[in-house]
Amino acid sequence: MSTVDTQSLMLQMRSLAAQAQSKPVDPLQGIQSVEAAGKPENFAQLLNSSIEAVNEQQNLSKEMKESFERGDPGVELSEVMLQAQKASLSFQAMTQVRNKLVDAYKEITQMPI
């Protein structure tokens, strides 16, 4: 079993964090925009594609973790950790969207007619 140089790992993580902070993040990455598609996309399709994108992030994270645990030489710990964070953040964002949708639904159902 190989040992991990913690100082080197920390330096890599700090440099990756600095890179992540300097780049603007597209929250809809992986989702095809309405203009690019050339056809209008309804809300259900947009929500479904968002959920599928989150699922892909989760599956990729799982696969990378399993590859790292098997000792695959092509998988670095830093890559595994970054993908796990991406999957976690995308899931948290999806959860927040769901919460807002539930709140909006409750508000609409309580409106007087």
mmCIF file of N, CA and C in Angstrom:
data_model
loop_
_atom_site.group_PDB
_atom_site.id
_atom_site.type_symbol
_atom_site.label_atom_id
_atom_site.label_comp_id
_atom_site.label_asym_id
_atom_site.label_seq_id
_atom_site.Cartn_x
_atom_site.Cartn_y
_atom_site.Cartn_z
ATOM 1 N N MET A 1 0.844 -1.172 0.000
ATOM 2 C CA MET A 1 0.000 0.000 0.000
ATOM 3 C C MET A 1 0.892 1.238 0.000
ATOM 4 N N SER A 2 0.574 2.208 -0.805
ATOM 5 C CA SER A 2 1.396 3.410 -0.899
ATOM 6 C C SER A 2 0.999 4.416 0.174
ATOM 7 N N THR A 3 1.983 5.204 0.582
ATOM 8 C CA THR A 3 1.700 6.241 1.576
ATOM 9 C C THR A 3 1.360 7.528 0.847
ATOM 10 N N VAL A 4 0.618 8.390 1.525
ATOM 11 C CA VAL A 4 0.192 9.652 0.942
ATOM 12 C C VAL A 4 0.977 10.775 1.595
ATOM 13 N N ASP A 5 1.613 11.600 0.785
ATOM 14 C CA ASP A 5 2.323 12.764 1.291
ATOM 15 C C ASP A 5 1.276 13.836 1.605
ATOM 16 N N THR A 6 1.019 14.054 2.880
ATOM 17 C CA THR A 6 -0.071 14.955 3.281
ATOM 18 C C THR A 6 0.202 16.401 2.898
ATOM 19 N N GLN A 7 1.446 16.832 2.983
ATOM 20 C CA GLN A 7 1.746 18.215 2.618
ATOM 21 C C GLN A 7 1.523 18.442 1.134
ATOM 22 N N SER A 8 1.942 17.509 0.330
ATOM 23 C CA SER A 8 1.735 17.617 -1.114
ATOM 24 C C SER A 8 0.245 17.596 -1.443
ATOM 25 N N LEU A 9 -0.488 16.735 -0.758
ATOM 26 C CA LEU A 9 -1.926 16.649 -0.973
ATOM 27 C C LEU A 9 -2.617 17.960 -0.592
ATOM 28 N N MET A 10 -2.212 18.541 0.536
ATOM 29 C CA MET A 10 -2.795 19.812 0.963
ATOM 30 C C MET A 10 -2.487 20.924 -0.035
ATOM 31 N N LEU A 11 -1.270 20.954 -0.550
ATOM 32 C CA LEU A 11 -0.909 21.959 -1.550
ATOM 33 C C LEU A 11 -1.745 21.796 -2.815
ATOM 34 N N GLN A 12 -1.958 20.559 -3.235
ATOM 35 C CA GLN A 12 -2.782 20.306 -4.416
ATOM 36 C C GLN A 12 -4.216 20.740 -4.175
ATOM 37 N N MET A 13 -4.736 20.423 -2.999
ATOM 38 C CA MET A 13 -6.113 20.797 -2.684
ATOM 39 C C MET A 13 -6.267 22.315 -2.618
ATOM 40 N N ARG A 14 -5.294 22.999 -2.063
ATOM 41 C CA ARG A 14 -5.356 24.461 -1.993
ATOM 42 C C ARG A 14 -5.285 25.079 -3.386
ATOM 43 N N SER A 15 -4.419 24.534 -4.242
ATOM 44 C CA SER A 15 -4.319 25.086 -5.596
ATOM 45 C C SER A 15 -5.607 24.831 -6.373
ATOM 46 N N LEU A 16 -6.213 23.656 -6.191
ATOM 47 C CA LEU A 16 -7.480 23.366 -6.862
ATOM 48 C C LEU A 16 -8.599 24.256 -6.329
ATOM 49 N N ALA A 17 -8.584 24.521 -5.024
ATOM 50 C CA ALA A 17 -9.586 25.418 -4.449
ATOM 51 C C ALA A 17 -9.425 26.828 -4.993
ATOM 52 N N ALA A 18 -8.177 27.269 -5.142
ATOM 53 C CA ALA A 18 -7.928 28.599 -5.696
ATOM 54 C C ALA A 18 -8.397 28.674 -7.146
ATOM 55 N N GLN A 19 -8.167 27.610 -7.914
ATOM 56 C CA GLN A 19 -8.630 27.572 -9.294
ATOM 57 C C GLN A 19 -10.150 27.602 -9.360
ATOM 58 N N ALA A 20 -10.783 26.852 -8.468
ATOM 59 C CA ALA A 20 -12.243 26.805 -8.456
ATOM 60 C C ALA A 20 -12.839 28.158 -8.102
ATOM 61 N N GLN A 21 -12.195 28.898 -7.223
ATOM 62 C CA GLN A 21 -12.702 30.202 -6.823
ATOM 63 C C GLN A 21 -12.511 31.234 -7.923
ATOM 64 N N SER A 22 -11.503 31.058 -8.759
ATOM 65 C CA SER A 22 -11.237 32.048 -9.795
ATOM 66 C C SER A 22 -12.092 31.842 -11.038
ATOM 67 N N LYS A 23 -12.663 30.664 -11.217
ATOM 68 C CA LYS A 23 -13.478 30.381 -12.384
ATOM 69 C C LYS A 23 -14.957 30.509 -12.021
ATOM 70 N N PRO A 24 -15.739 31.197 -12.865
ATOM 71 C CA PRO A 24 -17.177 31.237 -12.609
ATOM 72 C C PRO A 24 -17.785 29.864 -12.884
ATOM 73 N N VAL A 25 -18.676 29.431 -12.025
ATOM 74 C CA VAL A 25 -19.293 28.123 -12.149
ATOM 75 C C VAL A 25 -20.647 28.281 -12.821
ATOM 76 N N ASP A 26 -20.884 27.474 -13.839
ATOM 77 C CA ASP A 26 -22.169 27.475 -14.512
ATOM 78 C C ASP A 26 -23.074 26.477 -13.804
ATOM 79 N N PRO A 27 -24.110 26.931 -13.089
ATOM 80 C CA PRO A 27 -24.949 26.006 -12.335
ATOM 81 C C PRO A 27 -25.757 25.070 -13.228
ATOM 82 N N LEU A 28 -25.928 25.424 -14.489
ATOM 83 C CA LEU A 28 -26.698 24.589 -15.398
ATOM 84 C C LEU A 28 -25.810 23.824 -16.359
ATOM 85 N N GLN A 29 -24.551 23.590 -15.948
ATOM 86 C CA GLN A 29 -23.628 22.860 -16.798
ATOM 87 C C GLN A 29 -24.188 21.475 -17.065
ATOM 88 N N GLY A 30 -24.143 21.063 -18.297
ATOM 89 C CA GLY A 30 -24.665 19.756 -18.656
ATOM 90 C C GLY A 30 -26.120 19.807 -19.082
ATOM 91 N N ILE A 31 -26.788 20.940 -18.868
ATOM 92 C CA ILE A 31 -28.175 21.072 -19.274
ATOM 93 C C ILE A 31 -28.207 21.911 -20.540
ATOM 94 N N GLN A 32 -28.848 21.418 -21.539
ATOM 95 C CA GLN A 32 -28.890 22.118 -22.813
ATOM 96 C C GLN A 32 -29.791 23.342 -22.679
ATOM 97 N N SER A 33 -29.297 24.489 -23.110
ATOM 98 C CA SER A 33 -30.087 25.712 -22.999
ATOM 99 C C SER A 33 -31.160 25.758 -24.070
ATOM 100 N N VAL A 34 -32.174 26.567 -23.821
ATOM 101 C CA VAL A 34 -33.290 26.668 -24.752
ATOM 102 C C VAL A 34 -32.832 27.257 -26.078
ATOM 103 N N GLU A 35 -31.959 28.273 -26.028
ATOM 104 C CA GLU A 35 -31.492 28.895 -27.262
ATOM 105 C C GLU A 35 -30.664 27.922 -28.087
ATOM 106 N N ALA A 36 -29.816 27.155 -27.438
ATOM 107 C CA ALA A 36 -28.945 26.227 -28.156
ATOM 108 C C ALA A 36 -29.738 25.072 -28.750
ATOM 109 N N ALA A 37 -30.814 24.694 -28.104
ATOM 110 C CA ALA A 37 -31.594 23.559 -28.572
ATOM 111 C C ALA A 37 -32.408 23.919 -29.807
ATOM 112 N N GLY A 38 -32.786 25.191 -29.927
ATOM 113 C CA GLY A 38 -33.578 25.592 -31.071
ATOM 114 C C GLY A 38 -35.045 25.266 -30.915
ATOM 115 N N LYS A 39 -35.425 24.680 -29.805
ATOM 116 C CA LYS A 39 -36.827 24.389 -29.546
ATOM 117 C C LYS A 39 -37.127 24.712 -28.086
ATOM 118 N N PRO A 40 -38.327 25.144 -27.801
ATOM 119 C CA PRO A 40 -38.648 25.450 -26.409
ATOM 120 C C PRO A 40 -38.674 24.182 -25.567
ATOM 121 N N GLU A 41 -38.190 24.313 -24.361
ATOM 122 C CA GLU A 41 -38.139 23.177 -23.449
ATOM 123 C C GLU A 41 -39.112 23.456 -22.312
ATOM 124 N N ASN A 42 -40.017 22.551 -22.050
ATOM 125 C CA ASN A 42 -40.963 22.810 -20.980
ATOM 126 C C ASN A 42 -40.323 22.537 -19.619
ATOM 127 N N PHE A 43 -41.000 22.955 -18.596
ATOM 128 C CA PHE A 43 -40.447 22.871 -17.250
ATOM 129 C C PHE A 43 -40.169 21.430 -16.830
ATOM 130 N N ALA A 44 -41.052 20.519 -17.166
ATOM 131 C CA ALA A 44 -40.873 19.116 -16.790
ATOM 132 C C ALA A 44 -39.614 18.531 -17.428
ATOM 133 N N GLN A 45 -39.377 18.871 -18.698
ATOM 134 C CA GLN A 45 -38.172 18.379 -19.370
ATOM 135 C C GLN A 45 -36.915 18.966 -18.735
ATOM 136 N N LEU A 46 -36.971 20.253 -18.400
ATOM 137 C CA LEU A 46 -35.833 20.905 -17.770
ATOM 138 C C LEU A 46 -35.533 20.280 -16.405
ATOM 139 N N LEU A 47 -36.575 20.047 -15.628
ATOM 140 C CA LEU A 47 -36.405 19.431 -14.313
ATOM 141 C C LEU A 47 -35.868 18.011 -14.444
ATOM 142 N N ASN A 48 -36.395 17.272 -15.404
ATOM 143 C CA ASN A 48 -35.939 15.897 -15.624
ATOM 144 C C ASN A 48 -34.477 15.857 -16.045
ATOM 145 N N SER A 49 -34.071 16.755 -16.942
ATOM 146 C CA SER A 49 -32.676 16.761 -17.377
ATOM 147 C C SER A 49 -31.752 17.183 -16.234
ATOM 148 N N SER A 50 -32.235 18.060 -15.356
ATOM 149 C CA SER A 50 -31.438 18.462 -14.188
ATOM 150 C C SER A 50 -31.233 17.279 -13.246
ATOM 151 N N ILE A 51 -32.280 16.535 -13.010
ATOM 152 C CA ILE A 51 -32.181 15.365 -12.133
ATOM 153 C C ILE A 51 -31.249 14.325 -12.738
ATOM 154 N N GLU A 52 -31.326 14.143 -14.053
ATOM 155 C CA GLU A 52 -30.429 13.194 -14.715
ATOM 156 C C GLU A 52 -28.974 13.644 -14.609
ATOM 157 N N ALA A 53 -28.730 14.958 -14.707
ATOM 158 C CA ALA A 53 -27.361 15.467 -14.579
ATOM 159 C C ALA A 53 -26.817 15.219 -13.175
ATOM 160 N N VAL A 54 -27.654 15.411 -12.162
ATOM 161 C CA VAL A 54 -27.236 15.139 -10.782
ATOM 162 C C VAL A 54 -26.965 13.652 -10.609
ATOM 163 N N ASN A 55 -27.813 12.823 -11.185
ATOM 164 C CA ASN A 55 -27.611 11.378 -11.106
ATOM 165 C C ASN A 55 -26.304 10.965 -11.767
ATOM 166 N N GLU A 56 -25.970 11.575 -12.903
ATOM 167 C CA GLU A 56 -24.706 11.272 -13.576
ATOM 168 C C GLU A 56 -23.515 11.657 -12.700
ATOM 169 N N GLN A 57 -23.609 12.808 -12.031
ATOM 170 C CA GLN A 57 -22.535 13.237 -11.129
ATOM 171 C C GLN A 57 -22.368 12.224 -9.990
ATOM 172 N N GLN A 58 -23.483 11.762 -9.429
ATOM 173 C CA GLN A 58 -23.435 10.785 -8.339
ATOM 174 C C GLN A 58 -22.822 9.466 -8.807
ATOM 175 N N ASN A 59 -23.239 9.012 -9.985
ATOM 176 C CA ASN A 59 -22.702 7.751 -10.517
ATOM 177 C C ASN A 59 -21.215 7.857 -10.823
ATOM 178 N N LEU A 60 -20.793 8.974 -11.402
ATOM 179 C CA LEU A 60 -19.373 9.175 -11.697
ATOM 180 C C LEU A 60 -18.555 9.184 -10.411
ATOM 181 N N SER A 61 -19.074 9.830 -9.387
ATOM 182 C CA SER A 61 -18.391 9.868 -8.097
ATOM 183 C C SER A 61 -18.239 8.454 -7.529
ATOM 184 N N LYS A 62 -19.301 7.687 -7.605
ATOM 185 C CA LYS A 62 -19.269 6.305 -7.091
ATOM 186 C C LYS A 62 -18.239 5.466 -7.851
ATOM 187 N N GLU A 63 -18.237 5.600 -9.183
ATOM 188 C CA GLU A 63 -17.296 4.837 -10.001
ATOM 189 C C GLU A 63 -15.854 5.222 -9.697
ATOM 190 N N MET A 64 -15.604 6.523 -9.528
ATOM 191 C CA MET A 64 -14.242 6.969 -9.228
ATOM 192 C C MET A 64 -13.792 6.472 -7.855
ATOM 193 N N LYS A 65 -14.695 6.494 -6.875
ATOM 194 C CA LYS A 65 -14.354 5.992 -5.545
ATOM 195 C C LYS A 65 -14.004 4.512 -5.600
ATOM 196 N N GLU A 66 -14.814 3.744 -6.325
ATOM 197 C CA GLU A 66 -14.563 2.311 -6.433
ATOM 198 C C GLU A 66 -13.246 2.032 -7.157
ATOM 199 N N SER A 67 -12.952 2.807 -8.199
ATOM 200 C CA SER A 67 -11.691 2.633 -8.922
ATOM 201 C C SER A 67 -10.504 2.943 -8.028
ATOM 202 N N PHE A 68 -10.621 4.008 -7.228
ATOM 203 C CA PHE A 68 -9.538 4.371 -6.322
ATOM 204 C C PHE A 68 -9.341 3.299 -5.251
ATOM 205 N N GLU A 69 -10.448 2.749 -4.738
ATOM 206 C CA GLU A 69 -10.362 1.700 -3.715
ATOM 207 C C GLU A 69 -9.725 0.437 -4.270
ATOM 208 N N ARG A 70 -9.940 0.164 -5.563
ATOM 209 C CA ARG A 70 -9.317 -1.009 -6.187
ATOM 210 C C ARG A 70 -7.841 -0.790 -6.457
ATOM 211 N N GLY A 71 -7.398 0.472 -6.376
ATOM 212 C CA GLY A 71 -5.984 0.758 -6.610
ATOM 213 C C GLY A 71 -5.662 1.066 -8.056
ATOM 214 N N ASP A 72 -6.653 1.508 -8.810
ATOM 215 C CA ASP A 72 -6.440 1.873 -10.211
ATOM 216 C C ASP A 72 -5.410 3.006 -10.281
ATOM 217 N N PRO A 73 -4.297 2.811 -11.003
ATOM 218 C CA PRO A 73 -3.242 3.837 -11.031
ATOM 219 C C PRO A 73 -3.647 5.121 -11.754
ATOM 220 N N GLY A 74 -4.682 5.107 -12.556
ATOM 221 C CA GLY A 74 -5.102 6.286 -13.297
ATOM 222 C C GLY A 74 -6.016 7.217 -12.515
ATOM 223 N N VAL A 75 -6.349 6.847 -11.282
ATOM 224 C CA VAL A 75 -7.289 7.647 -10.484
ATOM 225 C C VAL A 75 -6.545 8.249 -9.299
ATOM 226 N N GLU A 76 -6.520 9.568 -9.246
ATOM 227 C CA GLU A 76 -5.856 10.286 -8.155
ATOM 228 C C GLU A 76 -6.862 10.593 -7.050
ATOM 229 N N LEU A 77 -6.372 10.642 -5.831
ATOM 230 C CA LEU A 77 -7.228 10.951 -4.692
ATOM 231 C C LEU A 77 -7.861 12.329 -4.841
ATOM 232 N N SER A 78 -7.101 13.290 -5.318
ATOM 233 C CA SER A 78 -7.642 14.649 -5.464
ATOM 234 C C SER A 78 -8.799 14.675 -6.462
ATOM 235 N N GLU A 79 -8.698 13.897 -7.545
ATOM 236 C CA GLU A 79 -9.781 13.831 -8.519
ATOM 237 C C GLU A 79 -11.030 13.200 -7.908
ATOM 238 N N VAL A 80 -10.812 12.159 -7.112
ATOM 239 C CA VAL A 80 -11.935 11.490 -6.453
ATOM 240 C C VAL A 80 -12.629 12.452 -5.486
ATOM 241 N N MET A 81 -11.836 13.193 -4.723
ATOM 242 C CA MET A 81 -12.412 14.129 -3.758
ATOM 243 C C MET A 81 -13.152 15.261 -4.462
ATOM 244 N N LEU A 82 -12.604 15.772 -5.549
ATOM 245 C CA LEU A 82 -13.283 16.832 -6.295
ATOM 246 C C LEU A 82 -14.611 16.345 -6.874
ATOM 247 N N GLN A 83 -14.601 15.159 -7.436
ATOM 248 C CA GLN A 83 -15.840 14.629 -8.002
ATOM 249 C C GLN A 83 -16.870 14.379 -6.909
ATOM 250 N N ALA A 84 -16.421 13.910 -5.746
ATOM 251 C CA ALA A 84 -17.349 13.703 -4.634
ATOM 252 C C ALA A 84 -17.964 15.029 -4.195
ATOM 253 N N GLN A 85 -17.162 16.090 -4.169
ATOM 254 C CA GLN A 85 -17.690 17.411 -3.803
ATOM 255 C C GLN A 85 -18.661 17.933 -4.858
ATOM 256 N N LYS A 86 -18.338 17.730 -6.133
ATOM 257 C CA LYS A 86 -19.243 18.150 -7.203
ATOM 258 C C LYS A 86 -20.587 17.439 -7.069
ATOM 259 N N ALA A 87 -20.529 16.123 -6.815
ATOM 260 C CA ALA A 87 -21.761 15.350 -6.675
ATOM 261 C C ALA A 87 -22.556 15.823 -5.469
ATOM 262 N N SER A 88 -21.862 16.095 -4.384
ATOM 263 C CA SER A 88 -22.539 16.560 -3.174
ATOM 264 C C SER A 88 -23.193 17.917 -3.395
ATOM 265 N N LEU A 89 -22.471 18.837 -4.008
ATOM 266 C CA LEU A 89 -23.018 20.171 -4.252
ATOM 267 C C LEU A 89 -24.195 20.130 -5.219
ATOM 268 N N SER A 90 -24.099 19.316 -6.251
ATOM 269 C CA SER A 90 -25.214 19.239 -7.195
ATOM 270 C C SER A 90 -26.444 18.639 -6.523
ATOM 271 N N PHE A 91 -26.241 17.666 -5.637
ATOM 272 C CA PHE A 91 -27.376 17.082 -4.915
ATOM 273 C C PHE A 91 -27.981 18.098 -3.954
ATOM 274 N N GLN A 92 -27.143 18.858 -3.259
ATOM 275 C CA GLN A 92 -27.660 19.887 -2.352
ATOM 276 C C GLN A 92 -28.429 20.957 -3.113
ATOM 277 N N ALA A 93 -27.926 21.344 -4.278
ATOM 278 C CA ALA A 93 -28.628 22.341 -5.090
ATOM 279 C C ALA A 93 -29.977 21.806 -5.548
ATOM 280 N N MET A 94 -30.009 20.544 -5.966
ATOM 281 C CA MET A 94 -31.269 19.946 -6.383
ATOM 282 C C MET A 94 -32.256 19.892 -5.215
ATOM 283 N N THR A 95 -31.767 19.589 -4.032
ATOM 284 C CA THR A 95 -32.619 19.550 -2.848
ATOM 285 C C THR A 95 -33.196 20.928 -2.555
ATOM 286 N N GLN A 96 -32.386 21.964 -2.696
ATOM 287 C CA GLN A 96 -32.876 23.319 -2.459
ATOM 288 C C GLN A 96 -33.937 23.713 -3.491
ATOM 289 N N VAL A 97 -33.739 23.331 -4.741
ATOM 290 C CA VAL A 97 -34.730 23.606 -5.782
ATOM 291 C C VAL A 97 -36.032 22.894 -5.441
ATOM 292 N N ARG A 98 -35.929 21.647 -5.032
ATOM 293 C CA ARG A 98 -37.129 20.902 -4.648
ATOM 294 C C ARG A 98 -37.853 21.594 -3.507
ATOM 295 N N ASN A 99 -37.094 22.060 -2.497
ATOM 296 C CA ASN A 99 -37.715 22.745 -1.364
ATOM 297 C C ASN A 99 -38.439 24.013 -1.811
ATOM 298 N N LYS A 100 -37.828 24.764 -2.718
ATOM 299 C CA LYS A 100 -38.471 25.982 -3.228
ATOM 300 C C LYS A 100 -39.730 25.648 -4.020
ATOM 301 N N LEU A 101 -39.690 24.570 -4.794
ATOM 302 C CA LEU A 101 -40.875 24.167 -5.542
ATOM 303 C C LEU A 101 -42.011 23.756 -4.613
ATOM 304 N N VAL A 102 -41.691 23.049 -3.558
ATOM 305 C CA VAL A 102 -42.707 22.647 -2.586
ATOM 306 C C VAL A 102 -43.294 23.888 -1.903
ATOM 307 N N ASP A 103 -42.445 24.832 -1.541
ATOM 308 C CA ASP A 103 -42.926 26.077 -0.929
ATOM 309 C C ASP A 103 -43.839 26.839 -1.881
ATOM 310 N N ALA A 104 -43.442 26.914 -3.143
ATOM 311 C CA ALA A 104 -44.263 27.616 -4.137
ATOM 312 C C ALA A 104 -45.605 26.917 -4.317
ATOM 313 N N TYR A 105 -45.593 25.592 -4.340
ATOM 314 C CA TYR A 105 -46.836 24.833 -4.480
ATOM 315 C C TYR A 105 -47.755 25.098 -3.292
ATOM 316 N N LYS A 106 -47.192 25.078 -2.088
ATOM 317 C CA LYS A 106 -47.998 25.341 -0.886
ATOM 318 C C LYS A 106 -48.595 26.738 -0.922
ATOM 319 N N GLU A 107 -47.782 27.702 -1.371
ATOM 320 C CA GLU A 107 -48.268 29.082 -1.442
ATOM 321 C C GLU A 107 -49.396 29.209 -2.467
ATOM 322 N N ILE A 108 -49.252 28.560 -3.601
ATOM 323 C CA ILE A 108 -50.289 28.621 -4.633
ATOM 324 C C ILE A 108 -51.578 27.961 -4.165
ATOM 325 N N THR A 109 -51.457 26.819 -3.482
ATOM 326 C CA THR A 109 -52.659 26.132 -3.019
ATOM 327 C C THR A 109 -53.386 26.899 -1.916
ATOM 328 N N GLN A 110 -52.693 27.789 -1.217
ATOM 329 C CA GLN A 110 -53.323 28.567 -0.152
ATOM 330 C C GLN A 110 -53.857 29.912 -0.636
ATOM 331 N N MET A 111 -53.663 30.231 -1.913
ATOM 332 C CA MET A 111 -54.176 31.479 -2.449
ATOM 333 C C MET A 111 -55.699 31.444 -2.531
ATOM 334 N N PRO A 112 -56.321 32.557 -2.186
ATOM 335 C CA PRO A 112 -57.793 32.586 -2.334
ATOM 336 C C PRO A 112 -58.156 32.688 -3.818
ATOM 337 N N ILE A 113 -59.253 32.061 -4.151
ATOM 338 C CA ILE A 113 -59.694 32.041 -5.559
ATOM 339 C C ILE A 113 -60.559 33.232 -5.861
#
